[in-house]
Amino acid sequence: MRIEAIVLAAGLSTRFGGQKLLADVGGEPLIRRTVSGILESRVAGVTVVVGADAEAVRDALAGLGVAFTPNPDPAAGMGTSIASGVRTLPDTVDAVVIALGDQPVEGALIDALIEAFVSEASPIVPLRVRNIVIPEFGGVRAPPVLFGRSWFGALELLTGDSGARGIVEANPALVSVLAMEGRAPPDIDTRADHSAFTGDPPGGNANDD
């Protein structure tokens, strides 16, 4: 099977007070940390959806070999970024992992979602239910989420800021929940979130050196 990833990086970062995807995390921009983790997985390719500060985000990912696609209206919400990304996927793609640019993930988590989707012997994914795989940490579901190709049409129609949550909530029988150990990957929305993740005191500009 061919499985690719879409990274949502078109947001306006209004809660952060600056472009959070360029915030320093261990000596590199947050978006680069996120995409590098995904590239450590088995995904066949990564498409980054850009909008606000598109050129700066592209520069931050220079040399990683990812594809880019624009969201022409990022203010319309996360759903439009998902739709923009899914529309670019080739017909040979069997499933897509949708990840957040502000949520650093490890390749092992992506691989766990992929294994749950492709494994015929997996008890959590019967052969008749190869559709959506979502991780759960301590009883709490969190991105990234894997969608089989049967959902691409619905994903391409998304609008608003709730992302694909409505699809997941409306189809509980078609969702395979993958219980994971530890905590969910951090979702860095505010400077306090960034400080908690990096251990640095909050303050300054998002792209300060």
Coordinates of N, CA, C and O in Angstrom, one line a residue, residues 23 79 146 150:
A23 N 8.8 29.1 15.4 CA 9.3 29.2 16.7 C 10.5 28.2 16.9 O 10.4 27.1 16.4
G79 N -10.4 22.9 7.9 CA -11.0 22.0 7.0 C -10.6 22.3 5.5 O -10.3 21.4 4.7
L146 N -5.2 8.7 10.5 CA -5.1 8.1 9.2 C -6.5 7.8 8.6 O -7.4 7.3 9.3
S150 N -11.2 5.6 0.9 CA -12.7 5.7 0.8 C -13.2 7.0 1.3 O -14.3 7.5 1.0

